[in-house]
Amino acid sequence: MSLPLATTNVSMKRTLTAAIATATLIGAAHASAQTLRFAHVDPDDWTTSKKGAAGQVFKNLVEAETDLTVELYPAGSLGGETELIEGTQDGTITISMVSGAYANFCEAVAVTDIPYTFPSAPVAWEVMDGEFGTALAEHCLEETGLRTLAYGETGFRHFTNSVRPIHSPDDMEGLKFRVQTIPLYQEMVEGLGAEPQGIAWGEVPTALATGVVDGQENPISVIYGNNFYEFQDYLTLDRHVYGVDHILINDEIFQSLSAEEQAAVKRAAVVAGTTGRAIQQFNSAEGIAKLEAEGMEITQPTAEQMEAFREAAQPPVQAYLRDELGDDAEWIERLSSAVEDAAARF
């Protein structure tokens, strides 16, 4: 028995509608693969911004080697780091270059913030670009759906204060330091004998100027770029945390690229991360001289004093992370082993 004409028309309309919708989705996926949206929270100026320089290099290389277009969204124009990671997961952002916030999505990343782990930048590069960094990237890909294309750096963080020079943990006793509202940093400062104060970033200058806190901790470029020398007399180059930058791409979008495009994107990301490291290192070296010229007294702890910092700060942070990470606590030992191997070569 034949179907009524009206029923046949409805069926044909549904089929046509489904076909159009499928074609639209395929077209949208194809279009999104042609334009890569690269976002970060740093300024766009490549001469002063590590992420800004990385983004510009990535864009230039990818566009030179492929038919892909790269759109840059610097200075937090698409949100803070948490929003950028979420946007990369859902595909509204293709690539994000982020640092500490990634540990909220892949908890094992937090081990790289264990204080006094990396004795130097070359050791950190060797570890993150080697077997440990590759394994961590694969683990986080499974956890988040984000592929780590390469690593850059935020750089080493240091303490400043307005009370006295700091040569050892004993000198930190009784001082109040502004820290990020991250338990790991609070555990670190408490372990060193000082009092951590979680204060929003926008309130830091006022907190320093009015004495709400005695000091703070940040990379050299941040200390100089925010004129903290106006409120802080002493800088201790203790290198307590080495900040890692992660260049992340939505893996579904990455897989939609051709093999040639994937290779070009990966090469460009490695160059971008290396460029960001170079800009950060240059600005840090130049920044130390500038801070000294502004009147800050700079202290470089001896090897013996650095060991005292490490012995005071590492145990409470590692204990905290073991509780937080559970089965992933193995990454603490994996990192320690990788650092030991790399340090033997430098």
Short mmCIF file of C-alpha atoms in Angstrom, two decimals:
data_model
loop_
_atom_site.label_atom_id
_atom_site.label_comp_id
_atom_site.label_asym_id
_atom_site.label_seq_id
_atom_site.Cartn_x
_atom_site.Cartn_y
_atom_site.Cartn_z
CA MET A 1 0.00 0.00 0.00
CA SER A 2 1.40 3.43 -0.96
CA LEU A 3 1.81 6.18 1.66
CA PRO A 4 -0.36 9.30 1.48
CA LEU A 5 1.23 12.17 -0.46
CA ALA A 6 1.30 14.43 2.63
CA THR A 7 3.20 11.81 4.62
CA THR A 8 5.69 11.36 1.78
CA ASN A 9 6.28 15.13 1.57
CA VAL A 10 6.89 15.36 5.34
CA SER A 11 9.37 12.50 5.15
CA MET A 12 11.20 14.13 2.25
CA LYS A 13 11.33 17.46 4.08
CA ARG A 14 12.78 15.80 7.17
CA THR A 15 15.43 14.04 5.09
CA LEU A 16 16.31 17.26 3.30
CA THR A 17 16.48 19.19 6.58
CA ALA A 18 18.80 16.57 8.10
CA ALA A 19 21.03 16.65 5.04
CA ILE A 20 21.27 20.43 5.15
CA ALA A 21 22.06 20.37 8.89
CA THR A 22 24.78 17.76 8.35
CA ALA A 23 26.29 19.74 5.50
CA THR A 24 26.21 22.89 7.64
CA LEU A 25 28.03 21.15 10.50
CA ILE A 26 30.65 19.74 8.15
CA GLY A 27 31.12 23.15 6.58
CA ALA A 28 31.42 24.81 9.97
CA ALA A 29 34.01 22.28 11.10
CA HIS A 30 35.96 22.83 7.89
CA ALA A 31 35.77 26.60 8.29
CA SER A 32 36.88 26.47 11.92
CA ALA A 33 39.89 24.38 10.88
CA GLN A 34 40.94 27.17 8.50
CA THR A 35 41.03 29.89 11.15
CA LEU A 36 42.89 29.20 14.37
CA ARG A 37 42.00 31.47 17.31
CA PHE A 38 45.07 31.89 19.57
CA ALA A 39 44.37 33.51 22.95
CA HIS A 40 46.41 34.50 26.01
CA VAL A 41 46.29 37.01 28.87
CA ASP A 42 49.57 38.89 28.32
CA PRO A 43 50.04 42.15 26.39
CA ASP A 44 50.52 41.93 22.64
CA ASP A 45 53.87 43.77 22.52
CA TRP A 46 56.42 41.11 21.56
CA THR A 47 59.34 43.09 22.98
CA THR A 48 58.03 42.94 26.54
CA SER A 49 55.51 40.08 26.55
CA LYS A 50 56.58 36.44 26.42
CA LYS A 51 53.12 35.23 25.38
CA GLY A 52 52.72 38.19 23.03
CA ALA A 53 55.97 37.26 21.29
CA ALA A 54 54.99 33.60 21.17
CA GLY A 55 51.63 34.40 19.60
CA GLN A 56 53.14 36.63 16.91
CA VAL A 57 55.78 34.03 16.00
CA PHE A 58 53.17 31.26 15.87
CA LYS A 59 50.92 33.29 13.60
CA ASN A 60 53.70 34.27 11.21
CA LEU A 61 55.10 30.75 10.86
CA VAL A 62 51.76 28.98 10.44
CA GLU A 63 50.48 31.48 7.89
CA ALA A 64 53.76 31.32 5.96
CA GLU A 65 53.77 27.52 5.75
CA THR A 66 50.05 26.74 5.32
CA ASP A 67 46.75 28.17 4.08
CA LEU A 68 45.57 28.48 7.69
CA THR A 69 44.78 31.86 9.20
CA VAL A 70 45.70 32.63 12.80
CA GLU A 71 43.73 35.25 14.74
CA LEU A 72 45.40 36.54 17.92
CA TYR A 73 43.42 37.48 21.03
CA PRO A 74 45.91 38.90 23.56
CA ALA A 75 45.57 40.71 26.89
CA GLY A 76 42.71 38.60 28.20
CA SER A 77 40.35 39.85 25.51
CA LEU A 78 38.55 36.48 25.60
CA GLY A 79 38.77 36.09 29.39
CA GLY A 80 41.14 35.00 32.12
CA GLU A 81 43.17 31.82 31.94
CA THR A 82 40.34 29.65 33.29
CA GLU A 83 37.95 30.98 30.63
CA LEU A 84 40.58 30.50 27.92
CA ILE A 85 41.09 26.85 28.87
CA GLU A 86 37.34 26.24 28.97
CA GLY A 87 36.97 27.96 25.60
CA THR A 88 39.70 25.76 24.14
CA GLN A 89 37.94 22.68 25.46
CA ASP A 90 34.65 23.60 23.82
CA GLY A 91 36.32 24.74 20.60
CA THR A 92 35.34 28.41 20.62
CA ILE A 93 39.07 29.05 21.07
CA THR A 94 41.50 26.91 19.08
CA ILE A 95 44.72 27.49 21.01
CA SER A 96 45.42 29.00 24.42
CA MET A 97 48.75 29.76 26.04
CA VAL A 98 48.30 29.54 29.80
CA SER A 99 50.26 28.85 32.96
CA GLY A 100 49.18 27.94 36.50
CA ALA A 101 45.43 27.72 35.87
CA TYR A 102 45.93 24.55 33.84
CA ALA A 103 46.47 22.62 37.10
CA ASN A 104 42.75 23.14 37.82
CA PHE A 105 41.99 21.02 34.74
CA CYS A 106 44.87 18.53 34.88
CA GLU A 107 45.89 18.20 38.52
CA ALA A 108 49.24 16.55 37.81
CA VAL A 109 50.46 19.85 36.33
CA ALA A 110 50.63 21.26 39.89
CA VAL A 111 53.80 19.28 40.62
CA THR A 112 55.82 21.68 38.45
CA ASP A 113 55.04 24.38 41.04
CA ILE A 114 56.68 22.49 43.91
CA PRO A 115 59.05 25.12 45.35
CA TYR A 116 62.79 24.94 44.73
CA THR A 117 62.40 22.03 42.30
CA PHE A 118 64.23 23.49 39.29
CA PRO A 119 67.77 24.73 40.03
CA SER A 120 68.01 26.64 36.74
CA ALA A 121 66.10 27.49 33.59
CA PRO A 122 68.13 25.11 31.36
CA VAL A 123 67.26 22.24 33.70
CA ALA A 124 63.59 23.19 33.50
CA TRP A 125 63.75 23.30 29.70
CA GLU A 126 65.44 19.90 29.57
CA VAL A 127 62.76 18.39 31.81
CA MET A 128 59.71 19.92 30.15
CA ASP A 129 60.95 19.29 26.59
CA GLY A 130 62.03 15.74 27.43
CA GLU A 131 60.38 12.50 28.49
CA PHE A 132 58.71 13.99 31.57
CA GLY A 133 57.05 16.82 29.66
CA THR A 134 55.93 14.44 26.91
CA ALA A 135 54.40 12.03 29.43
CA LEU A 136 52.67 14.87 31.27
CA ALA A 137 51.24 16.18 28.00
CA GLU A 138 49.85 12.74 27.11
CA HIS A 139 48.33 12.37 30.57
CA CYS A 140 46.68 15.79 30.38
CA LEU A 141 45.37 15.10 26.86
CA GLU A 142 43.44 12.14 28.29
CA GLU A 143 42.22 14.24 31.20
CA THR A 144 41.18 17.36 29.30
CA GLY A 145 40.94 16.74 25.55
CA LEU A 146 43.64 19.41 25.10
CA ARG A 147 46.85 18.62 23.26
CA THR A 148 50.03 20.28 24.54
CA LEU A 149 51.85 21.54 21.46
CA ALA A 150 54.85 22.96 23.34
CA TYR A 151 55.99 24.58 26.56
CA GLY A 152 57.07 28.15 27.26
CA GLU A 153 57.79 29.79 30.58
CA THR A 154 56.50 32.40 32.96
CA GLY A 155 59.87 32.19 34.63
CA PHE A 156 61.20 32.05 38.15
CA ARG A 157 59.34 33.81 40.94
CA HIS A 158 61.15 35.76 43.68
CA PHE A 159 60.28 37.42 46.99
CA THR A 160 60.32 41.17 47.60
CA ASN A 161 59.60 43.01 50.84
CA SER A 162 59.83 46.40 52.54
CA VAL A 163 61.27 45.33 55.92
CA ARG A 164 64.69 43.66 55.58
CA PRO A 165 66.98 41.64 53.31
CA ILE A 166 66.13 37.94 53.20
CA HIS A 167 69.05 35.53 53.15
CA SER A 168 67.37 32.49 54.70
CA PRO A 169 63.97 31.29 55.96
CA ASP A 170 64.83 32.75 59.38
CA ASP A 171 64.63 36.23 57.84
CA MET A 172 61.05 35.59 56.73
CA GLU A 173 59.78 34.97 60.25
CA GLY A 174 56.91 37.30 61.09
CA LEU A 175 56.59 38.87 57.64
CA LYS A 176 53.31 38.95 55.71
CA PHE A 177 53.45 38.12 52.01
CA ARG A 178 50.77 38.50 49.38
CA VAL A 179 50.36 35.23 47.48
CA GLN A 180 47.95 33.91 44.89
CA THR A 181 44.87 32.31 46.41
CA ILE A 182 46.29 28.86 45.69
CA PRO A 183 46.84 26.46 48.60
CA LEU A 184 50.22 25.37 47.26
CA TYR A 185 51.59 28.91 47.58
CA GLN A 186 50.09 29.34 51.03
CA GLU A 187 51.70 26.10 52.19
CA MET A 188 55.03 27.25 50.79
CA VAL A 189 55.03 30.61 52.57
CA GLU A 190 53.91 29.09 55.85
CA GLY A 191 56.66 26.48 55.54
CA LEU A 192 59.17 29.30 55.20
CA GLY A 193 57.94 30.83 58.45
CA ALA A 194 56.02 33.79 57.03
CA GLU A 195 52.31 34.59 56.89
CA PRO A 196 50.56 34.23 53.51
CA GLN A 197 47.84 36.69 52.56
CA GLY A 198 45.54 35.88 49.64
CA ILE A 199 44.89 39.24 47.99
CA ALA A 200 43.33 39.85 44.56
CA TRP A 201 45.81 41.00 41.95
CA GLY A 202 44.21 44.40 41.44
CA GLU A 203 44.58 45.20 45.14
CA VAL A 204 48.28 44.34 45.43
CA PRO A 205 49.76 47.83 44.88
CA THR A 206 47.51 49.33 47.55
CA ALA A 207 48.25 46.46 49.94
CA LEU A 208 51.99 47.05 49.50
CA ALA A 209 51.75 50.84 49.73
CA THR A 210 49.65 50.81 52.91
CA GLY A 211 51.55 48.02 54.68
CA VAL A 212 48.68 45.53 54.68
CA VAL A 213 51.40 43.11 53.59
CA ASP A 214 55.17 43.41 53.86
CA GLY A 215 55.97 41.74 50.58
CA GLN A 216 54.92 39.70 47.57
CA GLU A 217 56.35 37.18 45.09
CA ASN A 218 56.46 37.32 41.30
CA PRO A 219 58.77 37.04 38.29
CA ILE A 220 61.20 39.92 37.71
CA SER A 221 59.29 41.24 34.69
CA VAL A 222 56.12 41.55 36.79
CA ILE A 223 57.95 43.20 39.69
CA TYR A 224 59.48 45.82 37.42
CA GLY A 225 56.53 46.21 35.07
CA ASN A 226 54.21 47.02 37.98
CA ASN A 227 56.63 49.45 39.66
CA PHE A 228 56.75 47.41 42.85
CA TYR A 229 60.13 49.02 43.57
CA GLU A 230 58.11 52.06 44.68
CA PHE A 231 56.83 50.08 47.67
CA GLN A 232 59.50 47.39 48.13
CA ASP A 233 63.12 47.92 49.14
CA TYR A 234 64.45 44.35 49.04
CA LEU A 235 64.52 41.66 46.36
CA THR A 236 65.64 38.09 47.07
CA LEU A 237 66.57 36.05 43.99
CA ASP A 238 65.53 32.74 45.52
CA ARG A 239 63.81 31.28 42.40
CA HIS A 240 61.21 29.52 44.55
CA VAL A 241 58.84 28.51 41.72
CA TYR A 242 59.49 28.11 38.01
CA GLY A 243 56.30 28.95 36.10
CA VAL A 244 55.57 26.80 33.03
CA ASP A 245 53.54 28.07 30.08
CA HIS A 246 51.44 25.48 28.22
CA ILE A 247 50.51 25.97 24.56
CA LEU A 248 47.27 24.00 24.25
CA ILE A 249 45.09 23.16 21.25
CA ASN A 250 41.63 21.60 21.07
CA ASP A 251 42.50 18.07 19.98
CA GLU A 252 39.39 17.58 17.81
CA ILE A 253 40.31 20.66 15.81
CA PHE A 254 43.93 19.51 15.65
CA GLN A 255 42.84 16.11 14.30
CA SER A 256 40.71 17.84 11.65
CA LEU A 257 43.85 19.41 10.13
CA SER A 258 45.81 17.71 7.39
CA ALA A 259 49.03 15.92 8.28
CA GLU A 260 51.02 18.79 6.75
CA GLU A 261 49.07 21.38 8.71
CA GLN A 262 49.48 19.45 11.96
CA ALA A 263 53.24 19.29 11.44
CA ALA A 264 53.43 23.03 10.70
CA VAL A 265 51.35 23.87 13.77
CA LYS A 266 53.55 21.72 16.01
CA ARG A 267 56.77 23.24 14.62
CA ALA A 268 55.43 26.75 15.02
CA ALA A 269 54.37 26.07 18.61
CA VAL A 270 57.84 24.82 19.56
CA VAL A 271 59.42 27.94 18.06
CA ALA A 272 56.78 30.09 19.79
CA GLY A 273 57.49 28.52 23.19
CA THR A 274 61.23 28.95 22.70
CA THR A 275 60.74 32.57 21.68
CA GLY A 276 58.62 33.22 24.76
CA ARG A 277 61.35 31.75 26.94
CA ALA A 278 63.97 33.98 25.30
CA ILE A 279 61.91 37.14 25.75
CA GLN A 280 61.24 36.24 29.38
CA GLN A 281 64.93 35.55 30.06
CA PHE A 282 65.99 38.81 28.44
CA ASN A 283 63.43 40.86 30.34
CA SER A 284 64.37 39.19 33.64
CA ALA A 285 68.08 39.86 33.19
CA GLU A 286 67.43 43.44 32.15
CA GLY A 287 64.83 43.84 34.90
CA ILE A 288 67.26 42.95 37.68
CA ALA A 289 69.59 45.75 36.56
CA LYS A 290 66.67 48.17 36.31
CA LEU A 291 65.38 47.28 39.78
CA GLU A 292 68.84 47.81 41.24
CA ALA A 293 69.02 51.18 39.47
CA GLU A 294 65.68 52.07 41.09
CA GLY A 295 67.27 51.52 44.50
CA MET A 296 66.24 47.98 45.41
CA GLU A 297 68.75 45.99 47.47
CA ILE A 298 69.20 42.63 45.76
CA THR A 299 70.17 39.45 47.59
CA GLN A 300 71.38 36.27 45.91
CA PRO A 301 71.27 33.41 48.45
CA THR A 302 74.25 31.06 48.57
CA ALA A 303 73.91 27.38 47.68
CA GLU A 304 73.75 26.56 51.41
CA GLN A 305 71.02 29.14 51.98
CA MET A 306 69.06 27.87 48.97
CA GLU A 307 69.15 24.39 50.46
CA ALA A 308 67.67 25.80 53.68
CA PHE A 309 64.82 27.35 51.68
CA ARG A 310 64.18 24.04 49.92
CA GLU A 311 64.22 22.00 53.12
CA ALA A 312 61.70 24.35 54.74
CA ALA A 313 59.26 24.77 51.85
CA GLN A 314 59.16 21.46 49.98
CA PRO A 315 57.87 19.03 52.66
CA PRO A 316 54.58 20.84 53.45
CA VAL A 317 53.85 21.44 49.76
CA GLN A 318 54.59 17.84 48.82
CA ALA A 319 52.44 16.57 51.69
CA TYR A 320 49.57 18.78 50.52
CA LEU A 321 49.93 17.60 46.92
CA ARG A 322 50.04 13.93 47.89
CA ASP A 323 46.67 14.33 49.59
CA GLU A 324 45.23 16.29 46.68
CA LEU A 325 46.56 14.15 43.84
CA GLY A 326 45.85 10.68 45.18
CA ASP A 327 46.94 8.20 42.51
CA ASP A 328 48.50 11.03 40.52
CA ALA A 329 50.96 11.71 43.36
CA GLU A 330 53.40 9.52 41.41
CA TRP A 331 54.09 12.62 39.31
CA ILE A 332 55.98 14.12 42.26
CA GLU A 333 58.61 11.37 42.11
CA ARG A 334 58.62 11.36 38.30
CA LEU A 335 59.44 15.06 38.26
CA SER A 336 62.09 14.74 40.97
CA SER A 337 63.81 11.97 39.03
CA ALA A 338 63.70 13.93 35.78
CA VAL A 339 65.16 17.03 37.46
CA GLU A 340 67.96 14.99 39.03
CA ASP A 341 68.88 13.52 35.63
CA ALA A 342 68.77 16.89 33.89
CA ALA A 343 70.72 18.69 36.62
CA ALA A 344 73.58 16.21 36.19
CA ARG A 345 74.04 17.58 32.65
CA PHE A 346 74.21 21.26 33.68
#
